[in-house]
CSV table of C-alpha atoms and ligand atoms in Angstrom, one decimal:
chain,number,residue,atom,x,y,z
A,571,UNK,CA,-55.4,22.0,-64.8
A,572,UNK,CA,-53.8,19.8,-67.5
A,573,UNK,CA,-55.2,16.3,-67.4
A,574,UNK,CA,-52.3,14.5,-69.1
A,575,UNK,CA,-49.3,16.7,-69.1
A,576,UNK,CA,-47.1,14.1,-70.7
A,577,UNK,CA,-49.3,13.8,-73.7
A,578,UNK,CA,-50.5,17.4,-74.0
A,579,UNK,CA,-47.2,19.2,-73.5
A,580,UNK,CA,-44.9,17.0,-75.7
A,581,UNK,CA,-42.1,18.7,-77.6
A,582,UNK,CA,-42.7,18.9,-81.3
A,583,UNK,CA,-40.0,16.3,-82.0
A,584,UNK,CA,-41.2,14.0,-79.2
A,585,UNK,CA,-44.7,14.2,-80.6
A,586,UNK,CA,-43.5,13.4,-84.1
A,587,UNK,CA,-41.5,10.4,-82.9
A,588,UNK,CA,-44.5,9.0,-81.0
A,589,UNK,CA,-46.9,9.5,-84.0
A,590,UNK,CA,-44.4,7.8,-86.3
A,591,UNK,CA,-44.1,4.8,-84.0
A,592,UNK,CA,-47.9,4.6,-83.6
A,593,UNK,CA,-48.5,4.9,-87.3
A,594,UNK,CA,-46.1,1.9,-88.0
A,595,UNK,CA,-48.0,-0.2,-85.4
A,596,UNK,CA,-51.4,0.9,-87.0
A,597,UNK,CA,-50.3,-0.2,-90.5
A,598,UNK,CA,-49.1,-3.5,-88.9
A,599,UNK,CA,-52.5,-4.0,-87.3
A,600,UNK,CA,-54.6,-3.3,-90.3
A,601,UNK,CA,-52.3,-5.4,-92.6
A,602,UNK,CA,-52.7,-8.3,-90.3
A,603,UNK,CA,-56.5,-8.2,-90.3
A,604,UNK,CA,-58.4,-9.6,-93.4
A,605,UNK,CA,-60.6,-7.0,-95.0
A,606,UNK,CA,-60.8,-3.5,-96.4
A,607,UNK,CA,-57.3,-2.1,-95.6
A,608,UNK,CA,-55.3,-5.3,-96.0
A,609,UNK,CA,-56.5,-5.6,-99.6
A,610,UNK,CA,-56.0,-1.8,-100.2
A,611,UNK,CA,-52.5,-1.7,-98.8
A,612,UNK,CA,-51.4,-4.9,-100.4
A,613,UNK,CA,-52.6,-3.6,-103.8
A,614,UNK,CA,-50.4,-0.5,-103.4
A,615,UNK,CA,-47.4,-2.5,-102.1
A,616,UNK,CA,-47.5,-0.9,-98.6
A,617,UNK,CA,-46.4,-2.8,-95.5
A,618,UNK,CA,-45.0,-1.8,-92.1
A,619,UNK,CA,-41.6,-1.6,-93.8
A,620,UNK,CA,-42.9,1.4,-95.8
A,621,UNK,CA,-43.3,3.5,-92.6
A,622,UNK,CA,-40.3,4.9,-90.9
A,623,UNK,CA,-41.7,8.2,-89.8
A,624,UNK,CA,-45.0,10.1,-89.5
A,625,UNK,CA,-44.3,11.8,-92.9
A,626,UNK,CA,-44.7,8.4,-94.5
A,627,UNK,CA,-48.4,8.8,-93.8
A,628,UNK,CA,-48.7,10.4,-97.3
A,629,UNK,CA,-48.0,7.0,-98.9
A,630,UNK,CA,-51.3,5.8,-97.4
A,631,UNK,CA,-54.7,5.9,-99.2
A,632,UNK,CA,-57.4,8.3,-98.0
A,633,UNK,CA,-60.7,6.9,-96.6
A,634,UNK,CA,-64.0,8.5,-97.4
A,635,UNK,CA,-67.5,8.5,-95.9
A,636,UNK,CA,-68.6,6.5,-99.0
A,637,UNK,CA,-66.1,3.8,-98.2
A,638,UNK,CA,-67.7,3.5,-94.8
A,639,UNK,CA,-71.2,3.4,-96.2
A,640,UNK,CA,-70.2,0.7,-98.6
A,641,UNK,CA,-68.8,-1.5,-95.8
A,642,UNK,CA,-72.2,-1.2,-93.9
A,643,UNK,CA,-72.7,-2.4,-91.2
A,644,UNK,CA,-69.7,-4.1,-89.7
A,645,UNK,CA,-67.1,-4.7,-92.5
A,646,UNK,CA,-64.8,-1.9,-91.4
A,647,UNK,CA,-64.4,-3.5,-87.9
A,648,UNK,CA,-61.1,-5.2,-87.2
A,649,UNK,CA,-62.4,-7.1,-84.2
A,650,UNK,CA,-65.2,-9.7,-84.1
A,651,UNK,CA,-68.5,-8.3,-83.1
A,652,UNK,CA,-68.3,-9.9,-79.6
A,653,UNK,CA,-65.2,-7.9,-78.9
A,654,UNK,CA,-66.9,-4.6,-79.9
A,655,UNK,CA,-68.4,-3.1,-76.8
A,656,UNK,CA,-70.4,-0.2,-78.2
A,657,UNK,CA,-72.0,0.7,-81.5
A,658,UNK,CA,-73.0,4.2,-82.7
A,659,UNK,CA,-74.7,5.3,-85.9
A,660,UNK,CA,-74.5,8.6,-87.6
A,661,UNK,CA,-77.6,10.2,-89.0
A,662,UNK,CA,-77.2,10.4,-92.8
A,663,UNK,CA,-79.6,11.9,-95.2
A,664,UNK,CA,-78.8,9.5,-98.1
A,665,UNK,CA,-78.0,5.8,-98.4
A,666,UNK,CA,-76.8,3.7,-95.6
A,667,UNK,CA,-75.9,5.4,-92.3
A,668,UNK,CA,-72.4,5.0,-91.0
A,669,UNK,CA,-71.9,2.5,-88.2
A,670,UNK,CA,-68.9,2.8,-85.9
A,671,UNK,CA,-67.7,0.2,-83.4
A,672,UNK,CA,-65.7,0.8,-80.2
A,673,UNK,CA,-63.6,-1.8,-78.5
A,674,UNK,CA,-63.0,-1.5,-74.7
A,675,UNK,CA,-59.6,0.2,-75.4
A,676,UNK,CA,-61.4,2.7,-77.7
A,677,UNK,CA,-63.9,3.5,-74.9
A,678,UNK,CA,-61.0,4.0,-72.5
A,679,UNK,CA,-59.4,6.3,-75.0
A,680,UNK,CA,-62.6,8.2,-75.4
A,681,UNK,CA,-62.9,8.8,-71.7
A,682,UNK,CA,-59.3,9.9,-71.6
A,683,UNK,CA,-59.6,12.5,-74.4
A,684,UNK,CA,-62.9,13.9,-73.1
A,685,UNK,CA,-61.3,14.2,-69.6
A,686,UNK,CA,-58.5,16.2,-71.3
A,687,UNK,CA,-61.1,18.3,-73.1
A,688,UNK,CA,-63.1,19.0,-69.9
A,689,UNK,CA,-59.9,20.1,-68.1
A,690,UNK,CA,-59.0,22.2,-71.1
A,691,UNK,CA,-62.4,23.9,-70.7
A,692,UNK,CA,-61.8,24.6,-67.0
A,693,UNK,CA,-63.6,21.7,-65.3
A,694,UNK,CA,-62.2,20.4,-62.0
A,695,UNK,CA,-62.7,17.1,-60.2
A,696,UNK,CA,-65.7,17.5,-57.9
A,697,UNK,CA,-67.6,19.8,-60.3
A,698,UNK,CA,-71.2,19.0,-61.4
A,699,UNK,CA,-71.9,18.7,-65.1
A,700,UNK,CA,-75.3,18.7,-66.8
A,701,UNK,CA,-75.0,16.7,-70.0
A,702,UNK,CA,-77.7,17.8,-72.4
A,703,UNK,CA,-76.3,16.2,-75.6
A,704,UNK,CA,-78.5,13.3,-76.7
A,705,UNK,CA,-77.7,9.9,-75.2
A,706,UNK,CA,-78.1,7.1,-77.6
A,707,UNK,CA,-76.8,6.4,-81.1
A,708,UNK,CA,-75.4,10.0,-81.2
A,709,UNK,CA,-72.0,10.1,-79.6
A,710,UNK,CA,-72.4,13.4,-77.7
A,711,UNK,CA,-74.2,12.2,-74.5
A,712,UNK,CA,-72.2,9.0,-73.7
A,713,UNK,CA,-68.9,10.6,-74.7
A,714,UNK,CA,-69.3,13.5,-72.3
A,715,UNK,CA,-70.5,11.0,-69.7
A,716,UNK,CA,-67.5,8.7,-69.9
A,717,UNK,CA,-65.0,11.5,-69.8
A,718,UNK,CA,-66.8,13.2,-66.9
A,719,UNK,CA,-66.6,10.0,-64.8
A,720,UNK,CA,-62.9,9.7,-65.7
A,721,UNK,CA,-62.2,13.2,-64.5
A,722,UNK,CA,-64.2,12.7,-61.3
A,723,UNK,CA,-67.2,15.0,-62.0
A,724,UNK,CA,-70.7,14.5,-60.8
A,725,UNK,CA,-72.8,13.8,-63.9
A,726,UNK,CA,-76.4,14.7,-64.4
A,727,UNK,CA,-77.3,12.7,-67.5
A,728,UNK,CA,-80.2,14.8,-68.7
A,729,UNK,CA,-79.9,14.0,-72.5
A,730,UNK,CA,-81.4,16.5,-74.8
A,731,UNK,CA,-85.0,17.7,-74.7
A,732,UNK,CA,-87.5,18.4,-71.9
A,733,UNK,CA,-86.2,21.9,-71.7
A,734,UNK,CA,-88.3,23.0,-68.7
A,735,UNK,CA,-87.0,20.1,-66.7
A,736,UNK,CA,-83.4,20.9,-67.7
A,737,UNK,CA,-83.9,24.4,-66.4
A,738,UNK,CA,-85.5,23.3,-63.1
A,739,UNK,CA,-82.4,21.1,-62.6
A,740,UNK,CA,-80.2,24.0,-63.3
A,741,UNK,CA,-82.1,26.1,-60.8
A,742,UNK,CA,-82.3,23.5,-58.1
A,743,UNK,CA,-78.9,21.6,-58.4
A,744,UNK,CA,-76.7,24.6,-59.6
A,745,UNK,CA,-74.3,22.6,-61.8
A,746,UNK,CA,-71.2,24.5,-62.8
A,747,UNK,CA,-70.9,23.0,-66.3
A,748,UNK,CA,-73.4,22.5,-69.2
A,749,UNK,CA,-72.7,20.4,-72.3
A,750,UNK,CA,-75.0,20.6,-75.3
A,751,UNK,CA,-75.2,22.0,-78.9
A,752,UNK,CA,-74.8,25.8,-79.1
A,753,UNK,CA,-78.2,26.2,-80.7
A,754,UNK,CA,-79.8,24.3,-77.8
A,755,UNK,CA,-78.0,26.6,-75.3
A,756,UNK,CA,-79.7,29.5,-77.0
A,757,UNK,CA,-83.1,27.9,-77.0
A,758,UNK,CA,-82.7,27.2,-73.3
A,759,UNK,CA,-81.9,30.8,-72.7
A,760,UNK,CA,-85.2,31.8,-74.4
A,761,UNK,CA,-87.2,29.3,-72.3
A,762,UNK,CA,-85.4,30.4,-69.1
A,763,UNK,CA,-86.5,34.0,-69.8
A,764,UNK,CA,-90.1,32.8,-70.1
A,765,UNK,CA,-89.9,30.8,-66.9
A,766,UNK,CA,-88.4,33.7,-65.0
A,767,UNK,CA,-85.1,31.9,-64.4
A,768,UNK,CA,-82.3,34.4,-64.0
A,769,UNK,CA,-79.2,33.5,-66.0
A,770,UNK,CA,-77.1,35.8,-63.7
A,771,UNK,CA,-78.2,33.9,-60.5
A,772,UNK,CA,-78.6,30.4,-61.8
A,773,UNK,CA,-76.6,30.2,-64.9
A,774,UNK,CA,-73.8,27.6,-65.6
A,775,UNK,CA,-70.2,29.0,-65.5
A,776,UNK,CA,-68.9,26.9,-68.4
A,777,UNK,CA,-70.6,25.6,-71.5
A,778,UNK,CA,-69.0,22.9,-73.6
A,779,UNK,CA,-70.6,23.3,-77.0
A,780,UNK,CA,-70.1,21.5,-80.3
A,781,UNK,CA,-71.6,19.0,-82.8
A,782,UNK,CA,-72.5,21.8,-85.3
A,783,UNK,CA,-70.8,24.9,-86.7
A,784,UNK,CA,-71.2,28.1,-84.7
A,785,UNK,CA,-69.6,31.5,-85.2
A,786,UNK,CA,-67.7,33.8,-82.8
A,787,UNK,CA,-70.8,36.1,-82.9
A,788,UNK,CA,-72.9,33.2,-81.6
A,789,UNK,CA,-70.4,32.5,-78.9
A,790,UNK,CA,-70.7,36.2,-77.7
A,791,UNK,CA,-74.5,35.9,-77.8
A,792,UNK,CA,-74.5,32.7,-75.7
A,793,UNK,CA,-72.0,34.2,-73.2
A,794,UNK,CA,-74.0,37.3,-72.8
A,795,UNK,CA,-77.3,35.6,-72.4
A,796,UNK,CA,-76.0,33.0,-69.9
A,797,UNK,CA,-73.1,34.9,-68.3
A,798,UNK,CA,-70.9,31.9,-68.9
A,799,UNK,CA,-67.7,31.0,-70.8
A,800,UNK,CA,-68.6,29.2,-74.0
A,801,UNK,CA,-66.0,26.6,-75.0
A,802,UNK,CA,-65.9,24.8,-78.4
A,803,UNK,CA,-65.5,21.1,-78.5
A,804,UNK,CA,-65.1,19.1,-81.8
A,805,UNK,CA,-65.3,15.6,-82.9
A,806,UNK,CA,-67.0,13.1,-85.2
A,807,UNK,CA,-68.4,9.6,-84.6
A,808,UNK,CA,-66.0,8.0,-87.2
A,809,UNK,CA,-63.0,9.1,-85.2
A,810,UNK,CA,-64.3,8.8,-81.6
A,811,UNK,CA,-67.2,11.3,-81.2
A,812,UNK,CA,-66.6,14.5,-79.2
A,813,UNK,CA,-63.0,14.8,-77.7
A,814,UNK,CA,-61.0,15.0,-80.9
A,815,UNK,CA,-60.2,18.7,-80.1
A,816,UNK,CA,-61.3,21.3,-77.5
A,817,UNK,CA,-60.6,24.9,-76.7
A,818,UNK,CA,-58.8,26.1,-73.5
A,819,UNK,CA,-59.9,29.3,-71.8
A,820,UNK,CA,-57.7,31.4,-74.2
A,821,UNK,CA,-60.1,30.4,-77.0
A,822,UNK,CA,-57.4,30.6,-79.7
A,823,UNK,CA,-58.2,27.4,-81.5
A,824,UNK,CA,-59.1,23.9,-80.4
A,825,UNK,CA,-56.3,21.7,-79.0
A,826,UNK,CA,-56.2,18.5,-80.9
A,827,UNK,CA,-55.2,15.3,-79.2
A,828,UNK,CA,-52.6,14.8,-81.8
A,829,UNK,CA,-50.7,12.0,-80.0
A,830,UNK,CA,-53.8,9.8,-80.8
A,831,UNK,CA,-55.5,11.6,-83.7
A,832,UNK,CA,-53.0,12.6,-86.4
A,833,UNK,CA,-54.3,15.7,-88.2
A,834,UNK,CA,-53.6,16.8,-91.8
A,835,UNK,CA,-55.2,19.8,-93.6
A,836,UNK,CA,-55.4,19.3,-97.4
A,837,UNK,CA,-56.7,21.0,-100.4
A,838,UNK,CA,-59.9,19.0,-101.1
A,839,UNK,CA,-59.4,19.4,-104.9
A,840,UNK,CA,-55.7,18.5,-105.3
A,841,UNK,CA,-55.5,16.5,-102.1
A,842,UNK,CA,-52.2,18.1,-101.4
A,843,UNK,CA,-51.2,19.3,-97.8
A,844,UNK,CA,-51.7,22.9,-97.0
A,845,UNK,CA,-49.4,25.1,-95.0
A,846,UNK,CA,-50.4,26.0,-91.4
A,847,UNK,CA,-52.8,28.8,-91.3
A,848,UNK,CA,-54.5,27.9,-94.6
A,849,UNK,CA,-58.0,26.6,-94.4
A,850,UNK,CA,-58.7,23.2,-96.0
A,851,UNK,CA,-60.2,19.8,-95.3
A,852,UNK,CA,-59.3,18.2,-92.1
A,853,UNK,CA,-58.0,14.6,-92.5
A,854,UNK,CA,-57.6,12.5,-89.4
A,855,UNK,CA,-55.9,9.2,-88.6
A,856,UNK,CA,-56.8,7.7,-85.2
A,857,UNK,CA,-53.4,6.1,-84.4
A,858,UNK,CA,-54.3,3.8,-81.6
A,859,UNK,CA,-57.9,2.7,-82.1
A,860,UNK,CA,-58.5,-1.0,-82.3
A,861,UNK,CA,-62.2,-1.6,-83.0
A,862,UNK,CA,-62.5,0.2,-86.3
A,863,UNK,CA,-59.1,1.6,-87.4
A,864,UNK,CA,-59.1,4.2,-90.1
A,865,UNK,CA,-56.4,5.6,-92.3
A,866,UNK,CA,-56.5,9.2,-93.4
A,867,UNK,CA,-60.2,9.8,-92.9
A,868,UNK,CA,-61.6,12.7,-94.9
A,869,UNK,CA,-63.8,14.6,-92.5
A,870,UNK,CA,-65.2,17.2,-95.0
A,871,UNK,CA,-64.7,19.8,-92.2
A,872,UNK,CA,-62.9,23.0,-93.2
A,873,UNK,CA,-60.3,24.2,-90.7
A,874,UNK,CA,-56.8,25.6,-90.5
A,875,UNK,CA,-54.0,24.4,-88.2
A,876,UNK,CA,-51.6,26.2,-85.9
A,877,UNK,CA,-48.5,24.4,-84.4
A,878,UNK,CA,-47.4,27.2,-82.0
A,879,UNK,CA,-47.4,26.5,-78.3
A,880,UNK,CA,-50.4,28.0,-76.5
A,881,UNK,CA,-50.2,30.3,-73.6
A,882,UNK,CA,-52.0,27.6,-71.5
A,883,UNK,CA,-48.9,25.5,-71.7
A,884,UNK,CA,-50.2,22.8,-74.0
A,885,UNK,CA,-48.1,22.2,-77.1
A,886,UNK,CA,-50.8,20.2,-78.9
A,887,UNK,CA,-51.5,21.8,-82.3
A,888,UNK,CA,-54.7,23.8,-82.5
A,889,UNK,CA,-57.4,23.7,-85.2
A,890,UNK,CA,-59.5,26.8,-85.9
A,891,UNK,CA,-63.2,26.8,-85.3
A,892,UNK,CA,-64.8,24.8,-88.1
A,893,UNK,CA,-65.6,27.2,-90.9
A,894,UNK,CA,-68.0,24.9,-92.5
A,895,UNK,CA,-68.2,21.5,-94.3
A,896,UNK,CA,-67.3,20.9,-97.8
A,897,UNK,CA,-70.9,19.5,-98.2
A,898,UNK,CA,-72.6,22.2,-96.1
A,899,UNK,CA,-71.1,24.8,-98.4
A,900,UNK,CA,-73.8,26.1,-100.8
A,901,UNK,CA,-72.7,27.4,-104.1
A,902,UNK,CA,-75.0,30.1,-105.3
A,903,UNK,CA,-74.3,31.6,-108.7
A,904,UNK,CA,-70.7,30.4,-108.4
A,905,UNK,CA,-70.0,31.9,-105.0
A,906,UNK,CA,-69.2,29.5,-102.1
A,907,UNK,CA,-71.2,30.3,-99.0
A,908,UNK,CA,-71.1,28.9,-95.5
A,909,UNK,CA,-74.0,29.5,-93.1
A,910,UNK,CA,-71.5,30.7,-90.5
A,911,UNK,CA,-70.7,33.7,-92.7
A,912,UNK,CA,-74.3,34.8,-92.7
A,913,UNK,CA,-74.6,34.1,-89.0
A,914,UNK,CA,-71.8,36.5,-88.2
A,915,UNK,CA,-73.5,39.3,-90.1
A,916,UNK,CA,-76.9,38.7,-88.5
A,917,UNK,CA,-75.7,38.6,-85.0
A,918,UNK,CA,-73.9,41.9,-85.5
A,919,UNK,CA,-77.2,43.6,-86.3
A,920,UNK,CA,-79.2,44.9,-83.3
A,921,UNK,CA,-82.7,43.5,-83.2
A,922,UNK,CA,-82.2,40.2,-84.9
A,923,UNK,CA,-82.4,36.8,-83.1
A,924,UNK,CA,-79.7,34.2,-83.6
A,925,UNK,CA,-82.3,31.9,-85.3
A,926,UNK,CA,-82.2,31.9,-89.1
A,927,UNK,CA,-82.5,29.6,-92.1
A,928,UNK,CA,-81.2,29.8,-95.6
A,929,UNK,CA,-83.5,28.7,-98.5
A,930,UNK,CA,-81.8,28.1,-101.9
A,931,UNK,CA,-83.9,27.7,-105.0
A,932,UNK,CA,-83.5,27.8,-108.7
A,933,UNK,CA,-85.8,30.0,-110.8
A,934,UNK,CA,-87.3,29.1,-114.2
A,935,UNK,CA,-84.5,31.2,-115.8
A,936,UNK,CA,-82.0,28.7,-114.3
A,937,UNK,CA,-80.7,31.3,-111.9
A,938,UNK,CA,-80.2,30.4,-108.2
A,939,UNK,CA,-81.7,32.5,-105.5
A,940,UNK,CA,-80.8,32.7,-101.8
A,941,UNK,CA,-83.4,33.7,-99.3
A,942,UNK,CA,-82.4,34.4,-95.7
A,943,UNK,CA,-85.2,34.0,-93.1
A,944,UNK,CA,-84.4,36.1,-90.1
A,945,UNK,CA,-86.3,36.3,-86.8
A,946,UNK,CA,-86.7,39.7,-85.2
A,947,UNK,CA,-86.6,40.3,-81.5
A,948,UNK,CA,-90.1,40.8,-80.0
A,949,UNK,CA,-89.3,44.4,-79.1
A,950,UNK,CA,-88.2,45.2,-82.7
A,951,UNK,CA,-91.2,43.6,-84.4
A,952,UNK,CA,-93.7,46.0,-85.9
A,953,UNK,CA,-96.9,46.0,-88.0
A,954,UNK,CA,-95.6,48.8,-90.1
A,955,UNK,CA,-94.7,47.4,-93.6
A,956,UNK,CA,-92.3,50.2,-94.5
A,957,UNK,CA,-90.3,49.8,-91.4
A,958,UNK,CA,-89.9,46.0,-92.0
A,959,UNK,CA,-89.0,46.5,-95.6
A,960,UNK,CA,-86.2,49.0,-94.6
A,961,UNK,CA,-84.9,46.5,-92.1
A,962,UNK,CA,-84.9,43.7,-94.7
A,963,UNK,CA,-83.0,45.9,-97.2
A,964,UNK,CA,-80.5,46.9,-94.6
A,965,UNK,CA,-79.8,43.3,-93.6
A,966,UNK,CA,-79.6,42.2,-97.3
A,967,UNK,CA,-77.0,45.0,-98.0
A,968,UNK,CA,-74.8,43.9,-95.1
A,969,UNK,CA,-74.9,40.2,-96.2
A,970,UNK,CA,-74.2,41.2,-99.8
A,971,UNK,CA,-71.2,43.2,-98.8
A,972,UNK,CA,-69.7,40.1,-97.2
A,973,UNK,CA,-70.7,37.4,-99.7
A,974,UNK,CA,-70.7,39.4,-103.0
A,975,UNK,CA,-73.9,37.8,-104.0
A,976,UNK,CA,-77.5,39.2,-104.0
A,977,UNK,CA,-79.8,37.8,-101.3
A,978,UNK,CA,-83.4,38.3,-100.4
A,979,UNK,CA,-84.1,38.8,-96.7
A,980,UNK,CA,-87.4,37.9,-95.2
A,981,UNK,CA,-88.2,38.9,-91.6
A,982,UNK,CA,-90.3,36.3,-89.9
A,983,UNK,CA,-92.2,36.5,-86.6
A,984,UNK,CA,-90.4,35.8,-83.3
A,985,UNK,CA,-90.2,32.0,-82.6
A,986,UNK,CA,-91.4,31.0,-86.1
A,987,UNK,CA,-88.2,29.2,-87.1
A,988,UNK,CA,-88.1,25.7,-85.7
A,989,UNK,CA,-85.9,25.3,-82.5
A,990,UNK,CA,-83.6,22.4,-82.1
A,991,UNK,CA,-82.6,20.3,-79.1
A,992,UNK,CA,-79.7,18.8,-81.1
A,993,UNK,CA,-78.1,19.9,-84.3
A,994,UNK,CA,-80.0,22.7,-86.0
A,995,UNK,CA,-81.0,22.7,-89.7
A,996,UNK,CA,-79.8,25.9,-91.3
A,997,UNK,CA,-80.1,25.2,-95.0
A,998,UNK,CA,-83.1,24.2,-97.1
A,999,UNK,CA,-81.9,23.5,-100.6
A,1000,UNK,CA,-84.9,23.2,-103.0
A,1001,UNK,CA,-82.8,22.8,-106.1
A,1002,UNK,CA,-82.8,19.3,-107.4
A,1003,UNK,CA,-79.0,19.0,-107.9
B,1403,DLL,O1,-71.2,15.7,-83.6
B,1403,DLL,C1,-69.7,14.5,-82.1
B,1403,DLL,C2,-69.8,15.6,-81.2
B,1403,DLL,C3,-70.7,15.6,-80.1
B,1403,DLL,C4,-68.9,16.7,-81.2
B,1403,DLL,C5,-70.8,16.6,-79.2
B,1403,DLL,C6,-68.9,17.7,-80.3
B,1403,DLL,C7,-69.9,17.6,-79.3
B,1403,DLL,P1,-71.3,13.4,-85.6
B,1403,DLL,O2,-72.7,13.4,-85.2
B,1403,DLL,O3,-70.7,12.3,-86.2
B,1403,DLL,O4,-70.5,13.6,-84.2
B,1403,DLL,O5,-71.0,14.7,-86.4
B,1403,DLL,C8,-69.7,15.1,-86.7
B,1403,DLL,O6,-70.4,17.4,-86.7
B,1403,DLL,O7,-67.8,16.3,-88.9
B,1403,DLL,C9,-68.6,18.4,-88.0
B,1403,DLL,O8,-69.1,18.7,-89.3
B,1403,DLL,C10,-69.7,18.7,-86.9
B,1403,DLL,N1,-69.1,19.2,-85.7
B,1403,DLL,C11,-68.8,18.5,-84.6
B,1403,DLL,N2,-68.3,19.3,-83.7
B,1403,DLL,C12,-68.3,20.6,-84.2
B,1403,DLL,C13,-67.8,21.9,-83.8
B,1403,DLL,C14,-70.5,14.7,-83.4
B,1403,DLL,N3,-67.3,22.1,-82.6
B,1403,DLL,C15,-69.8,16.4,-87.5
B,1403,DLL,N4,-67.9,22.9,-84.7
B,1403,DLL,C16,-68.4,16.9,-87.8
B,1403,DLL,C17,-68.4,22.7,-85.9
B,1403,DLL,C18,-68.8,20.5,-85.5
B,1403,DLL,N5,-68.9,21.5,-86.3
């Protein structure tokens, strides 16, 4: 089922026309409102008259995460706080967090794009969904909740955590759909096994997973363990939370709601647009939001884009799975490394668990080292040192052949890497840089 055929199956020219019209209105809105953008646009001589088509978006300035941090807490809002209905806050590691404000129109839009995403994933009105994303300042729980209500699903608002209770609910209520982070879905599989819950008999049919990078290999692992179809959903708080883009059952990229979120893929160094198919930084402009409008927001997420019509009938452009983040990329001895590359290798090796951590450090000689901590499956663990060393060397060789950089692999005991109920922490960078 396609939730909004008119929006999701627009012709390329019809989409471009709508985007152009909405961009002009957006520039009008931000120029009329005192504050951040009015000053910025006035300084560069841009007004609504400067925008005659969507291509004119390139005249507009980019917006960065730092801009939002500097405007903490409410200075990016274009409505008075009394007209803002909901606030969310992103967890940052340095400086001020980013606060986002949604007007009632924005919440309605959020419900709409999540309803589209749920349909894209295969949900139907009347289905039951277990929402195990965190409810609260994180946008995952409430976003999936609003969209599920809009589509006419029965929501079980579990939030994250209390894993045994989640699994009892699964066993007793038999919901068809699960929504949570992919790492939590794996953690739940582990706990289900311990509790004697059978994935084949009780498992969800569809999983809607996102909020953190996950590889195709991890998808396979989740699908095998749960016997479900694992669908990728993407979004970020600054734009709307989850619902910016979502896969359909063909799993050939995530359909982006481009009538409301205009996507560009740029070279993060030159800031120039890249051709379809080339990976670069995703830049998004929410065209219709009113609480906290943004122009050309630099997401730091690396994707490529495909404008061909999908077999599912939707013409909305598709972004690739997120390859990594410009700031999650670790540079070790000059080589750019994304955790997802290592994840792909590990999951292809029999005996390893999909739980791992990368530790980067700098030696006294100034050289960086990368250590990969890998969990072995219970049945592969041994007390024999020689056997473990051989295993470590084999994994290191396979990673080195993909990354072209030397790594040290350390096998750790089953369940010794911390599990996560939300976003998992894959990198520990001990270098003070
Ligand atoms: O993670 C919103 C969300 C909730 C998306 C639930 C999907 C499902 P933030 O906490 O602001 O918002 O984090 C946004 O998470 O810029 C990406 O780096 C990463 N991310 C989100 N979805 C995916 C995904 C939510 N499907 C940041 N694959 C984004 C890879 C993702 N990374």
